[in-house]
Coordinates of C-alpha atoms in Angstrom, one line a residue:
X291 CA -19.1 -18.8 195.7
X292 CA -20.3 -22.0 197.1
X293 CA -22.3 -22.5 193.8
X294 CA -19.0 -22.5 191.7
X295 CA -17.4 -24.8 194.5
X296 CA -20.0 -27.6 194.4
X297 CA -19.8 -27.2 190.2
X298 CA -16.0 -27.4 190.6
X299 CA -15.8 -30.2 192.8
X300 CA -18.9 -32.0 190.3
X301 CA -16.3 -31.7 188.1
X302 CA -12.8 -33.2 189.9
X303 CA -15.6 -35.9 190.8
X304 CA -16.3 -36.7 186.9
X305 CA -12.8 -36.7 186.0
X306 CA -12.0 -38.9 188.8
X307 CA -14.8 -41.3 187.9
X308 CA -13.2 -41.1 183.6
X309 CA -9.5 -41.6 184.7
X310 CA -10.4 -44.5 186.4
X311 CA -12.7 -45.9 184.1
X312 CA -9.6 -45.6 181.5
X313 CA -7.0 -46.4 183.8
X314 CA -8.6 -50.3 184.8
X315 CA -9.8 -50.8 181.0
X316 CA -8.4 -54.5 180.3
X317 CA -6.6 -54.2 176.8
X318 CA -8.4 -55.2 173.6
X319 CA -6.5 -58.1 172.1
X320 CA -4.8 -58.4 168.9
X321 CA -3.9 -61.4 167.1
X322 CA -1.5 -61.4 163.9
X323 CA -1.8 -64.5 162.3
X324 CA 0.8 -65.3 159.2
X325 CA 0.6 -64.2 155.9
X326 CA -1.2 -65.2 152.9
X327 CA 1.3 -65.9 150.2
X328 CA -1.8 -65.9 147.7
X329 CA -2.5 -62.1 148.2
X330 CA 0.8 -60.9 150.2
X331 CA -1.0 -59.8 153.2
X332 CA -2.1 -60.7 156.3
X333 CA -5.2 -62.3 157.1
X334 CA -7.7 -60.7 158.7
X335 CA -6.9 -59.2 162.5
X336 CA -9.5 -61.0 165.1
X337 CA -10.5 -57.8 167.5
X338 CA -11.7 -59.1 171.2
X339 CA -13.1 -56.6 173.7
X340 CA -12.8 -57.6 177.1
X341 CA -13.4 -55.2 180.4
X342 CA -15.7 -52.2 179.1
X343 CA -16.4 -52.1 175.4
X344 CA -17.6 -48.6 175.0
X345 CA -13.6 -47.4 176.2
X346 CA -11.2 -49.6 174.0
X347 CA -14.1 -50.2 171.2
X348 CA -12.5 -47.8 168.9
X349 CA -8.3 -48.3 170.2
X350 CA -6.7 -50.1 172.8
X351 CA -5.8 -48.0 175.7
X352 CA -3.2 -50.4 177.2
X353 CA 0.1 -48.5 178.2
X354 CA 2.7 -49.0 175.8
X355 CA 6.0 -50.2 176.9
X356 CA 9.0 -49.2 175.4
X357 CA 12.0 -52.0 174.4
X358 CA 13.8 -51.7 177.6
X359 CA 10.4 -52.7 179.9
X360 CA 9.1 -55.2 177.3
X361 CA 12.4 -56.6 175.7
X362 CA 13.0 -56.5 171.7
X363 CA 15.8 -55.5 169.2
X364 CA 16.8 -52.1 169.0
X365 CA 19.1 -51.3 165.1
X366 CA 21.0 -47.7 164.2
X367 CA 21.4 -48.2 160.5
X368 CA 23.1 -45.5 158.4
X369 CA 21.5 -44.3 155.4
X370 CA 24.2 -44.2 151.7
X371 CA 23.3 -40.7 150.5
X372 CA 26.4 -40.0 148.4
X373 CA 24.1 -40.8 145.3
X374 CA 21.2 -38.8 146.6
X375 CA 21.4 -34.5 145.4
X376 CA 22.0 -32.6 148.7
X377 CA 18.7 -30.9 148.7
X378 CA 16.8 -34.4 148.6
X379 CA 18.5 -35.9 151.4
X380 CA 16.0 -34.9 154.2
X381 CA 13.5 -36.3 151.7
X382 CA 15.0 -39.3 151.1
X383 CA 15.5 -39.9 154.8
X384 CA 11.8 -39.1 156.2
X385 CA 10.7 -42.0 152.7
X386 CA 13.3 -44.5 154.0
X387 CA 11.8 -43.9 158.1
X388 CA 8.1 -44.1 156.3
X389 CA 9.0 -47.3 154.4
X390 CA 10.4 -49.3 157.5
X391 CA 7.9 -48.3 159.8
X392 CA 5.4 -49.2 157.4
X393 CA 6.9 -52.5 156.6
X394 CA 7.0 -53.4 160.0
X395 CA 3.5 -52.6 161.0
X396 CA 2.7 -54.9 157.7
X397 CA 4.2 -58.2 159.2
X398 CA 2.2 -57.5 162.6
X399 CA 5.1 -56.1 164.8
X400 CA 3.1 -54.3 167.6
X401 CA 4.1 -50.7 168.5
X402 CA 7.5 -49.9 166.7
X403 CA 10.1 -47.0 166.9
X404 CA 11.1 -45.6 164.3
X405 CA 12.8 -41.9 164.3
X406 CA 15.5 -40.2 162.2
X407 CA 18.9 -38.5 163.8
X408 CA 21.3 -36.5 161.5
X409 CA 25.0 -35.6 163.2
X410 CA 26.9 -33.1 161.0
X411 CA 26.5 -35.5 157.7
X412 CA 26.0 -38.8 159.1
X413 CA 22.5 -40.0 158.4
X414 CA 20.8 -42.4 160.5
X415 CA 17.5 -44.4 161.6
X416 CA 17.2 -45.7 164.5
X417 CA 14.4 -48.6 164.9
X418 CA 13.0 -50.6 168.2
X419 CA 11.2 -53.7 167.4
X420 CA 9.2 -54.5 170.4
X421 CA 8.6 -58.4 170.7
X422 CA 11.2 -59.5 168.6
X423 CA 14.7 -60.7 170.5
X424 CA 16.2 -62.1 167.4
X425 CA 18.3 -59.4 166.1
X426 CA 18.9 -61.8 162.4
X427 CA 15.2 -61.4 161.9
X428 CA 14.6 -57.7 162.8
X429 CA 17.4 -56.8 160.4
X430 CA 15.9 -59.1 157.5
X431 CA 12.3 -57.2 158.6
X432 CA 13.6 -53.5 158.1
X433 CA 16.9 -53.7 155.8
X434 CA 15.9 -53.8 152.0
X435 CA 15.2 -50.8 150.0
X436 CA 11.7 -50.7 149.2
X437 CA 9.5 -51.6 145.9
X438 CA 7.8 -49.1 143.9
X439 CA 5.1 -51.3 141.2
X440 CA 2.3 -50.8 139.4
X441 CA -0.3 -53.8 139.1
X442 CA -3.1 -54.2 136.6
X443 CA -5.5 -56.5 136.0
X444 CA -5.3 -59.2 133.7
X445 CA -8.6 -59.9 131.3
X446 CA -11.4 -57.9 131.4
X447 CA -12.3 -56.0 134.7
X448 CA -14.7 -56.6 136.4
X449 CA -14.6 -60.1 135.5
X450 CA -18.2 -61.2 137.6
X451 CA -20.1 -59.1 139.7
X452 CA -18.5 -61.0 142.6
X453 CA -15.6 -59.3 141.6
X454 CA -16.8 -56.1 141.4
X455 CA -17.8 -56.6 144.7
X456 CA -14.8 -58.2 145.9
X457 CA -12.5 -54.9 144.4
X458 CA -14.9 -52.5 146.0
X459 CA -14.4 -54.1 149.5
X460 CA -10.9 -54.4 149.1
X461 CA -11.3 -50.6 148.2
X462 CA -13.1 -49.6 151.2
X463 CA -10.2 -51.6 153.5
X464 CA -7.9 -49.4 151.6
X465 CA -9.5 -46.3 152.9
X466 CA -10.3 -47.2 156.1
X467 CA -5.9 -47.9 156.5
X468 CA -6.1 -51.5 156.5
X469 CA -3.6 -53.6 154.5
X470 CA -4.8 -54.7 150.4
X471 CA -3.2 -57.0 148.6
X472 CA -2.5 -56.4 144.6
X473 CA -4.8 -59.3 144.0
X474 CA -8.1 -57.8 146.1
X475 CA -7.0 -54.3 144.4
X476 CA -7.4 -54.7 140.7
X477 CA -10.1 -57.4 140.8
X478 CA -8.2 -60.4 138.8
X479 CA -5.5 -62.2 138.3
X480 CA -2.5 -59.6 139.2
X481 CA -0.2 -58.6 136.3
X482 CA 2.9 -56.8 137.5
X483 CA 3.6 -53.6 134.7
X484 CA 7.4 -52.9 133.8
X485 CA 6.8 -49.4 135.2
X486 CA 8.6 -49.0 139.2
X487 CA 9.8 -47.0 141.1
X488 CA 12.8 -46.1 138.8
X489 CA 10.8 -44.7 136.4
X490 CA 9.4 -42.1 138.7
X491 CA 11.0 -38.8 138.8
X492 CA 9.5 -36.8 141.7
X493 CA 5.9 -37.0 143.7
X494 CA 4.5 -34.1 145.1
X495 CA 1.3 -32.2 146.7
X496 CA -0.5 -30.3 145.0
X497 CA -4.0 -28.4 145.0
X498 CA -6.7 -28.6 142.3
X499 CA -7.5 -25.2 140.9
X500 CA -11.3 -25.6 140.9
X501 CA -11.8 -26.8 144.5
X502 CA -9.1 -26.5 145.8
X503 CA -8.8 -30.2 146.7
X504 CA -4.8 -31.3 147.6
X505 CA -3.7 -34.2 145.4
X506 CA -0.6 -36.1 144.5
X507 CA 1.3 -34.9 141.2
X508 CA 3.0 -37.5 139.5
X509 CA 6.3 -36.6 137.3
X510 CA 8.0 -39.9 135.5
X511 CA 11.5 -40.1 133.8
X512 CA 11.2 -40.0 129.6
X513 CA 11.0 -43.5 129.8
X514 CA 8.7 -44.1 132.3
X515 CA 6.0 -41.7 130.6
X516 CA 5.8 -44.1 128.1
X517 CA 5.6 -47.2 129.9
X518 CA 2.8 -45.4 131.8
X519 CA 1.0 -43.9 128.3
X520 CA 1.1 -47.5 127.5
X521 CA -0.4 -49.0 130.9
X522 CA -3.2 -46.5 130.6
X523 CA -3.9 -46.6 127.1
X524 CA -4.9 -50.7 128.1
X525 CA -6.7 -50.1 131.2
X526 CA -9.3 -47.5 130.3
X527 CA -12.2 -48.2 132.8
X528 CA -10.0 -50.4 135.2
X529 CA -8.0 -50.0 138.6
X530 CA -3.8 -49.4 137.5
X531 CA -2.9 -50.3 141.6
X532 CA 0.8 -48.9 143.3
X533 CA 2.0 -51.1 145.2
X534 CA 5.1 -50.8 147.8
X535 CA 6.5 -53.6 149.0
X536 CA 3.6 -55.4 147.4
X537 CA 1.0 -53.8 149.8
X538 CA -1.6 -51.5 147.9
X539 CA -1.1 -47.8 148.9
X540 CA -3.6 -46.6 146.1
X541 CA -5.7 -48.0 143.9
X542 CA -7.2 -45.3 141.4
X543 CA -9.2 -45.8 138.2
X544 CA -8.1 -45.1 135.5
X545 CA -10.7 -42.3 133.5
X546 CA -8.7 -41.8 129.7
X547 CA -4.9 -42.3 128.2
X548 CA -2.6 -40.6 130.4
X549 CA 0.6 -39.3 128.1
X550 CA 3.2 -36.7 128.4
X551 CA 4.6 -38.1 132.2
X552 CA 2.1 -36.3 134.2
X553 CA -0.2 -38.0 135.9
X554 CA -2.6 -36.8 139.1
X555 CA -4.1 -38.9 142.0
X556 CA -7.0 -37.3 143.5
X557 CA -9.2 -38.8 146.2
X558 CA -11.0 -37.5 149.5
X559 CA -7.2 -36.3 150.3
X560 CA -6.4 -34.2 153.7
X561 CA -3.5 -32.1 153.2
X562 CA -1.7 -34.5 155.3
X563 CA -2.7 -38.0 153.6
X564 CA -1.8 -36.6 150.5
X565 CA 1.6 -35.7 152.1
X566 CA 2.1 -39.5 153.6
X567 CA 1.5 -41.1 150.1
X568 CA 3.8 -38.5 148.3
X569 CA 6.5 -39.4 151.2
X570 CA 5.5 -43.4 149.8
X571 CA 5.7 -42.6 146.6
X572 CA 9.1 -41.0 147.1
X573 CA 10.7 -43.5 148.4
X574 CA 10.4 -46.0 145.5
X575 CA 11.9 -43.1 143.7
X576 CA 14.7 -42.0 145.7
X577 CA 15.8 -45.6 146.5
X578 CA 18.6 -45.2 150.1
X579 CA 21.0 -47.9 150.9
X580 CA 20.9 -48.9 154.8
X581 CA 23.8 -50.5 156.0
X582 CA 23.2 -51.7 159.8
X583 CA 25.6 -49.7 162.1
X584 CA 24.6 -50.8 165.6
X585 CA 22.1 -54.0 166.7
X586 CA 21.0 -55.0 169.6
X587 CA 19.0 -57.2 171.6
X588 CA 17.0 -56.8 174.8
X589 CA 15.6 -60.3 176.2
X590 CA 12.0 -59.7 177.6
X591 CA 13.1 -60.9 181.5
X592 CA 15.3 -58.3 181.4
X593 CA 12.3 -55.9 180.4
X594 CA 10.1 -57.8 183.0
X595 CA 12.4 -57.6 185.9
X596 CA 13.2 -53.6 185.0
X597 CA 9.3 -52.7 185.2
X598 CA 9.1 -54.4 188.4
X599 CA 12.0 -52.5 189.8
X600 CA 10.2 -49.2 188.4
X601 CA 7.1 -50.1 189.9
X602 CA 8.3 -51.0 193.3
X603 CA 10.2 -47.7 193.2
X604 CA 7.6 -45.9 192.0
X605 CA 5.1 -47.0 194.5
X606 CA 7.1 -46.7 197.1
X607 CA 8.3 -43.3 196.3
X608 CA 4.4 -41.9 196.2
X609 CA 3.8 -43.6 199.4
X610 CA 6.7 -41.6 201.2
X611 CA 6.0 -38.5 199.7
X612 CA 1.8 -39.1 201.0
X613 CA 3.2 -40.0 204.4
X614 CA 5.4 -36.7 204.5
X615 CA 2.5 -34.5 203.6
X616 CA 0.1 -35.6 206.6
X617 CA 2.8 -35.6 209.0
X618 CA 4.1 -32.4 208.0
X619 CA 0.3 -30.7 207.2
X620 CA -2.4 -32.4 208.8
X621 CA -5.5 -32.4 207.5
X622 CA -4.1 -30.1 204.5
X623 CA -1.6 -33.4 203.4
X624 CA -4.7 -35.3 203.6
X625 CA -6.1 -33.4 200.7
X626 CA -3.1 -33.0 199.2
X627 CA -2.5 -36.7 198.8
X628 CA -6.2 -37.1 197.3
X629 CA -5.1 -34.4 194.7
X630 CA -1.9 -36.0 193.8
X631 CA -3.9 -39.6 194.0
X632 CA -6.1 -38.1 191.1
X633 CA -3.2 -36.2 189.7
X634 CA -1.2 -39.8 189.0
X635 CA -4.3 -41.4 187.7
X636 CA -5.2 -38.7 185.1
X637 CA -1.3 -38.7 183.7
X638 CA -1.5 -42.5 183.7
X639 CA -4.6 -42.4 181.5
X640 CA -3.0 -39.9 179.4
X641 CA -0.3 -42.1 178.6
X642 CA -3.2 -44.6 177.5
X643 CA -5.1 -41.9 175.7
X644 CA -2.2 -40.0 173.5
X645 CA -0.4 -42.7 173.7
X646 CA 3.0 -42.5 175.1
X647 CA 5.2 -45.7 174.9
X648 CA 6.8 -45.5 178.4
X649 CA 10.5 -46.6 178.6
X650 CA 12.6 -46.7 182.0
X651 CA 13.7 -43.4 181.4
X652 CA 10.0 -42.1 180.8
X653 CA 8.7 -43.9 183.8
X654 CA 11.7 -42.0 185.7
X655 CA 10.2 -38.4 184.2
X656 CA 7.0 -39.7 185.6
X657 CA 8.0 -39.9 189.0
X658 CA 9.9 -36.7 189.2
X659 CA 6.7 -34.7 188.2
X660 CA 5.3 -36.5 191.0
X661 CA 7.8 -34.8 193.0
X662 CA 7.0 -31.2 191.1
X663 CA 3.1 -31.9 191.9
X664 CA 4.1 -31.7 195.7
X665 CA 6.1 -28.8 195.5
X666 CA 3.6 -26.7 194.1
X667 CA 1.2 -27.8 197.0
X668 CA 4.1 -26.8 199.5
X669 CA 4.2 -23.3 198.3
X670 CA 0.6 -22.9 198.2
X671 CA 0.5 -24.5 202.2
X672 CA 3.4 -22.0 203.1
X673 CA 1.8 -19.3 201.8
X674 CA -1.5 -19.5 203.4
X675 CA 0.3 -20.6 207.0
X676 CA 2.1 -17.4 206.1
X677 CA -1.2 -15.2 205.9
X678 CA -2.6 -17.1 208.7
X679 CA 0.4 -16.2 211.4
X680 CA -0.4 -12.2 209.8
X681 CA -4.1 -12.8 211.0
X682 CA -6.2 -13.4 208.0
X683 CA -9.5 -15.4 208.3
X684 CA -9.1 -18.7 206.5
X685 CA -11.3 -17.9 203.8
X686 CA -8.6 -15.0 202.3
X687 CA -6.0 -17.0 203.9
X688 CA -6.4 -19.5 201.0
X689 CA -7.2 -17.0 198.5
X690 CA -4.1 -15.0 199.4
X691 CA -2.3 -18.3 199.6
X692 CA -3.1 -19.4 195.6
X693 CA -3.0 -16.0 194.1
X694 CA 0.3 -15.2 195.7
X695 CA 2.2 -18.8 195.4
X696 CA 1.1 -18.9 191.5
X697 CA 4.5 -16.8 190.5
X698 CA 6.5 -19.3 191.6
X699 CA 4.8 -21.9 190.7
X700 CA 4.3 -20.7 187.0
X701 CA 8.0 -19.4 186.3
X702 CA 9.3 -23.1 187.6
X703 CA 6.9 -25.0 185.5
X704 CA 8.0 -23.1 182.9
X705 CA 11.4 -23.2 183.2
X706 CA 11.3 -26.9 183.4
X707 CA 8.3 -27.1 180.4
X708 CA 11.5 -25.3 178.6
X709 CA 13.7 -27.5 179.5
X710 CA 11.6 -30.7 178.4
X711 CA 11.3 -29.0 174.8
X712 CA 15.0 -28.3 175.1
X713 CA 15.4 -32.3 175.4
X714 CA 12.6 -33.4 173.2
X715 CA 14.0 -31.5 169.8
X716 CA 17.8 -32.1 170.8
X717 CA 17.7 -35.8 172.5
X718 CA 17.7 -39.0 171.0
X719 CA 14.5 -41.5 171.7
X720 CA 14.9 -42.4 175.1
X721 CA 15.5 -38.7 176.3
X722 CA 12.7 -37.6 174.3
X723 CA 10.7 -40.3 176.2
X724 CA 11.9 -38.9 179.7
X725 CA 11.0 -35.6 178.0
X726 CA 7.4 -36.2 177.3
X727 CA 6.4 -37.8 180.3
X728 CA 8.0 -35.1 182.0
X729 CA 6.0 -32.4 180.4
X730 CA 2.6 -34.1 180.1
X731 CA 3.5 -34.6 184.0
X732 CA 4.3 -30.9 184.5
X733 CA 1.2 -29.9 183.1
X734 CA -1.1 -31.6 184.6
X735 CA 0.3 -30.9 187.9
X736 CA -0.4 -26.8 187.2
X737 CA -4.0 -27.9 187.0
X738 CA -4.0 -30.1 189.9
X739 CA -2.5 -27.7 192.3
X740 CA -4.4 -24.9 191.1
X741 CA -7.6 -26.3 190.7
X742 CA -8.6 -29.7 192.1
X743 CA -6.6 -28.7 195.3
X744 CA -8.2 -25.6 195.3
X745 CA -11.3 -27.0 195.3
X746 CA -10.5 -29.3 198.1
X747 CA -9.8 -26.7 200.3
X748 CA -12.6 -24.4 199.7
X749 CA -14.9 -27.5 199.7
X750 CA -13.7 -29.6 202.6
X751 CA -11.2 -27.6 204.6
X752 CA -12.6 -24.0 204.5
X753 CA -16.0 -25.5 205.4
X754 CA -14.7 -27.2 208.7

């Protein structure tokens, strides 16, 4: 038994030690600088590590603050689908949401919101664009219907070797996510087709029979299939690029003549990449008017001043509830405050880790788990004073204590874990935020009370 303790507490020790590590990481800095009207992208993205480089090397694991802690615009635009068939509504609206949200992360916008709402037949997408206060701008960023084109090279391809080389490092930064222009993509001068977006009929997943592979089917209109038996026809042996919003979103070669409308896109696909490009491809074919219902803009003193406020109360809240454990417990609120000390410091690095983008009503979920963390130690406390007035030793005292306060504790963490899923699939974004947070903050305080107080008390408390 004291084996398992000393392994147990080894391992509340380790996790303290990670939590922390992520919790005082500095941020890795980003800088976004403007466009390149040459290739219609932005130039490269400088990367600095600062504070330990082996946590943020591979992401930044700075919290993310939500539009009403870091100020921005926030836009409810309603989506025209009298034009769109029933059945392709959804689809229409889950393109238009991948469209803007794509667009946006294009022009450098850190950390946007983007999430679809449907009341009765009233489509809508609702977008937060941290860092930008002018409401004009965001509106410009986010309000056109996207561009479905095809791009081929002019001349003959490759026309060097250092264009070769050029196209295949363009094609690498295509698979590795990063933004390619249409000139890096085709590897010459850029030659914009007559077939778009209007030409395509429908894009969808499917699998190839021989491996079993997922790919992207493409289906174009009658007219389109020619306009695309031509572009092939020319390109034989050359990159045909698709472009949306003049951004590469695939660049593949083009192997013989392609006639009859069909055309397939295969590539190191998952199920889901294949997915997220026939969602791209959609959306240049099922074009969605937006029409901007609601704006609004949220200075960033206003966000500076609120997360102060949420701090302060915050702080001061966890302070109260540590003082009313050790005057109400003793040395057993002493170990309860170090389990709810690690308890905030674990969900804090989750935040960083999943990430969470914390808004005020997030950082209020937060502090009412903080609240559920203690009540859970109460029961267990109660319990084992119970056993100990009935004359157990304090060795099954605590025992006792755990096993029998573990009822209560489960069915009202799971009631409230309901209750969070309740408000995460029904609520708008800032409920789903308090949502979250209160979840991830619900969970974590099972395993706190359960296991790193438990192995306080057989550590510390049982031994004295």
């Amino acid at each position: 038994m004291r084996h398992h303790s000393r392994m147990a507490l080894f391992f509340v020790a380790l996790l303290t030690v990670i939590v922390i590590v992520i919790n005082i990481t500095p941020p890795a800095k980003f800088n976004f600088n403007a466009l390149n009207p040459s290739t219609l992208k932005p130039t490269p993205v400088s990367y600095q590590y600062s504070g330990i480089p082996f946590i943020n090397k591979f992401r930044d694991l700075s919290l993310r603050l939500g539009l009403d802690l870091q100020g921005g615009s926030s836009i409810t635009l309603r989506a025209n689908m009298k034009s769109i068939p029933q059945d392709e509504r959804d689809s229409a609206l889950s393109s238009a949401q991948e469209v803007i949200e794509r667009r946006i992360n294009f022009y450098g916008v850190s950390e946007p919101t983007v999430q679809t709402e449907k009341v009765n037949n009233d489509y809508r997408i609702l977008v937060d664009i941290p860092g930008i206060t002018d409401v004009n701008q965001a509106v410009a960023l986010v309000g056109k219907t996207a561009k479905l084109t095809f791009w081929e090279g002019s001349g003959t391809f490759p026309a060097s070797e250092s264009a070769q080389i050029a196209t295949d490092s363009a094609l690498l930064d295509l698979k590795a996510g990063r933004p390619v222009g249409v000139t890096e993509a085709v590897g010459a001068k850029p030659k914009e087709t007559d077939l778009s977006g209007s030409d395509l009929k429908e894009a969808a997943v499917t699998f190839d029979s021989s491996s079993g592979q997922p790919q992207v089917q493409l289906t174009f209109t009658a007219a389109g299939a020619k306009k695309f038996a031509d572009i092939t026809s020319n390109n034989v042996g050359k990159i045909v690029a698709i472009a949306l919003d003049q951004q590469v979103i695939e660049a593949p070669r083009v192997q013989q003549p392609i006639v009859g409308g069909n055309a397939v896109i295969t590539g190191n696909f998952t199920t889901q990449s294949a997915n997220d490009l026939a969602i791209q491809l959609n959306a240049g074919a099922l074009p969605v008017s937006l029409s901007v219902l609601q704006e609004q803009a949220i200075g960033a003193t206003l966000g500076n001043s609120s997360l102060k406020a949420s701090l302060v109360a915050g702080i001061l809240g966890f302070l109260v509830i540590m003082i009313f454990m050790i005057v109400l417990y003793g040395r057993l609120g002493v170990i309860a405050s170090a389990a709810l000390i690690i308890y905030s410091l674990t969900v804090l690095s989750l935040f960083r880790l999943i990430p969470v983008t914390l808004t005020l009503a997030g950082v209020a979920g937060f502090i009412l788990s903080v609240g559920i963390a203690v009540d859970a130690n109460i029961l267990i406390f109660e319990r084992m004073k119970e056993e100990l007035r009935r004359g157990r030793t304090l060795a099954n005292a605590i025992d006792l204590g755990f096993s029998r306060a573990w009822p209560s504790i489960r069915d009202s963490n799971v009631s409230s874990l309901i209750t969070s899923a309740i408000l995460f699939y029904f609520g708008t974004s800032i409920i789903r935020g308090f949502a979250v947070t209160l979840a991830l903050g619900i969970l974590v305080s099972m395993f706190s009370a359960i296991f790193v107080t438990r192995t306080f008390l057989q550590v510390f408390y049982k031994k004295n």
